[in-house]
């Protein structure tokens, strides 16, 4: 990096080491992140809420602990993180990007975030996302659109940060936190990571507790981290994952030491390359990226094996039946009685209808309609049951493949980041096609990682996806490290967004206040 590096640009693992060596303090690190947010949030709109006071309070406690005994510091002591607004945070507004949750302040903490605080992490605030995690661009958020810190060479067009975890990917890529939580139902960790040059891992279904995570499609939803390096992803996932009695689908299976796994032997590993992922119309660039990945593995002493996952083609249509079906049922709880928004109505039915029609955005309504339709009597067998059968076949394809290979390598997305608003008038299916390489992994419940593989001709990041055996996140991350070692970590782009940063302090203060209040203000304006 050309300019002098400020603390918020450190990787999580470097910051951890510097904190323990007493080269920096948690307060300094947190303040660096808070000023970076202040300078960037007007342009990038990654944070919906900034919890500066809470962050500084937590950082102070971490400094006290580190001063008392740095050797016994907890895993993430003093590390400032951003939290996707899908995770319930005790007393801090949680909207899931939806108007219908209004000013909901959960009276409890999600297990994943509690695990992070118990590991000593510091909470910077809540990050924007597609409404109820439905989308691939963070454009369906009720609270405005998040912007990708990356721009094409010589262009000043704003690009999407991917979705649904676009607040998380944008914040991490721009250095507005050292890592962020995210969630992935069909690709929402991996696709935004690919669009922003960051690393994202969706662990095996059941690794991270879903308790306190706003539900989209419960049989597919999984939490995971977005970070600036593979090692950071390993450290964060280690802290996030746990067996949790509060989530009946949580799995009691010890997670090995993921940081240690990164240095384990790689030579001789078998890498599967599925021919079905060579989809029609795949760009030359993505094809070249994939070839590059294969080459890196060959050079590293891996064995490349051609494999077949014959039901890949059916995965996307089946996903867009299963996910809306579960969403239509999960979202039935937003009725104006229990949480957030309530619209006036003549009677109770009218109140329900008014609340739901004002509270949900267009994409969410589309999913509820599709979901209700595919679950209705007379259509259930033709759609939902059929989709579940397809799901079993997809899982079986992977089971067969993993008899011969250790991991599977594919591109993460069919294209690099696209322009904000550029798909506004397009058929919704065009947006759904973003998930073509990622949904299979959720359908089969497997761990999947996106790691930067290089830049497009226009200078935009591209991601490679590594898919692993159930509960084998260690090998997935190990394989990711090989790519990162060969390609290098993506830099934080030149901060075009900080144009106003040098303005007088009172101006910056005003901006920070505005960022704190943004969701309410916009909510009023919009309606
Ligand atoms: N883009 C996909 C969808 O809209 C996946 C979203 C997600 O993983 N949460 O359903």
mmCIF file of N, CA and C and ligand atoms in Angstrom, residues 133-136 164 184-188 216 319-320 367 435, ligand 1:
data_model
loop_
_atom_site.group_PDB
_atom_site.id
_atom_site.type_symbol
_atom_site.label_atom_id
_atom_site.label_comp_id
_atom_site.label_asym_id
_atom_site.label_seq_id
_atom_site.Cartn_x
_atom_site.Cartn_y
_atom_site.Cartn_z
ATOM 1 N N UNK A 133 -32.556 -10.547 3.726
ATOM 2 C CA UNK A 133 -31.470 -11.296 3.050
ATOM 3 C C UNK A 133 -31.889 -11.816 1.677
ATOM 4 N N UNK A 134 -32.913 -11.188 1.077
ATOM 5 C CA UNK A 134 -33.367 -11.614 -0.245
ATOM 6 C C UNK A 134 -32.816 -10.661 -1.294
ATOM 7 N N UNK A 135 -31.792 -11.120 -1.993
ATOM 8 C CA UNK A 135 -31.211 -10.283 -3.031
ATOM 9 C C UNK A 135 -29.747 -10.594 -3.229
ATOM 10 N N UNK A 136 -29.172 -9.977 -4.241
ATOM 11 C CA UNK A 136 -27.765 -10.224 -4.579
ATOM 12 C C UNK A 136 -27.018 -8.915 -4.779
ATOM 13 N N UNK A 164 -26.794 -10.893 -0.144
ATOM 14 C CA UNK A 164 -27.430 -9.886 0.672
ATOM 15 C C UNK A 164 -26.511 -9.215 1.676
ATOM 16 N N UNK A 184 -25.653 -16.613 4.826
ATOM 17 C CA UNK A 184 -25.659 -17.164 3.475
ATOM 18 C C UNK A 184 -26.762 -18.211 3.378
ATOM 19 N N UNK A 185 -27.770 -17.908 2.545
ATOM 20 C CA UNK A 185 -28.893 -18.814 2.326
ATOM 21 C C UNK A 185 -28.760 -19.445 0.941
ATOM 22 N N UNK A 186 -28.194 -18.639 0.013
ATOM 23 C CA UNK A 186 -27.995 -19.129 -1.350
ATOM 24 C C UNK A 186 -26.719 -18.565 -1.964
ATOM 25 N N UNK A 187 -25.946 -17.846 -1.150
ATOM 26 C CA UNK A 187 -24.710 -17.260 -1.679
ATOM 27 C C UNK A 187 -24.336 -15.936 -1.045
ATOM 28 N N UNK A 188 -25.130 -15.492 -0.086
ATOM 29 C CA UNK A 188 -25.009 -14.131 0.452
ATOM 30 C C UNK A 188 -23.752 -13.811 1.237
ATOM 31 N N UNK A 216 -34.746 -16.419 7.196
ATOM 32 C CA UNK A 216 -35.175 -16.302 5.798
ATOM 33 C C UNK A 216 -35.667 -17.696 5.394
ATOM 34 N N UNK A 319 -33.881 -24.183 -5.775
ATOM 35 C CA UNK A 319 -33.634 -23.222 -4.686
ATOM 36 C C UNK A 319 -34.743 -22.177 -4.646
ATOM 37 N N UNK A 320 -35.130 -21.681 -5.834
ATOM 38 C CA UNK A 320 -36.148 -20.627 -5.873
ATOM 39 C C UNK A 320 -37.567 -21.167 -5.674
ATOM 40 N N UNK A 367 -41.417 -13.114 -3.101
ATOM 41 C CA UNK A 367 -41.046 -14.407 -2.510
ATOM 42 C C UNK A 367 -42.217 -14.999 -1.721
ATOM 43 N N UNK A 435 -26.630 -16.372 -8.419
ATOM 44 C CA UNK A 435 -26.455 -17.439 -7.421
ATOM 45 C C UNK A 435 -26.188 -18.792 -8.056
HETATM 46 N N1 LIG B 1 -29.392 -14.065 -3.661
HETATM 47 C C1 LIG B 1 -30.058 -15.192 -3.076
HETATM 48 C C2 LIG B 1 -31.488 -14.867 -2.791
HETATM 49 O O1 LIG B 1 -31.874 -13.800 -3.059
HETATM 50 C C3 LIG B 1 -29.334 -15.648 -1.833
HETATM 51 C C4 LIG B 1 -29.556 -14.762 -0.693
HETATM 52 C C5 LIG B 1 -28.900 -15.252 0.551
HETATM 53 O O2 LIG B 1 -27.999 -16.081 0.520
HETATM 54 N N2 LIG B 1 -29.400 -14.763 1.674
HETATM 55 O O3 LIG B 1 -32.218 -15.664 -2.324
#
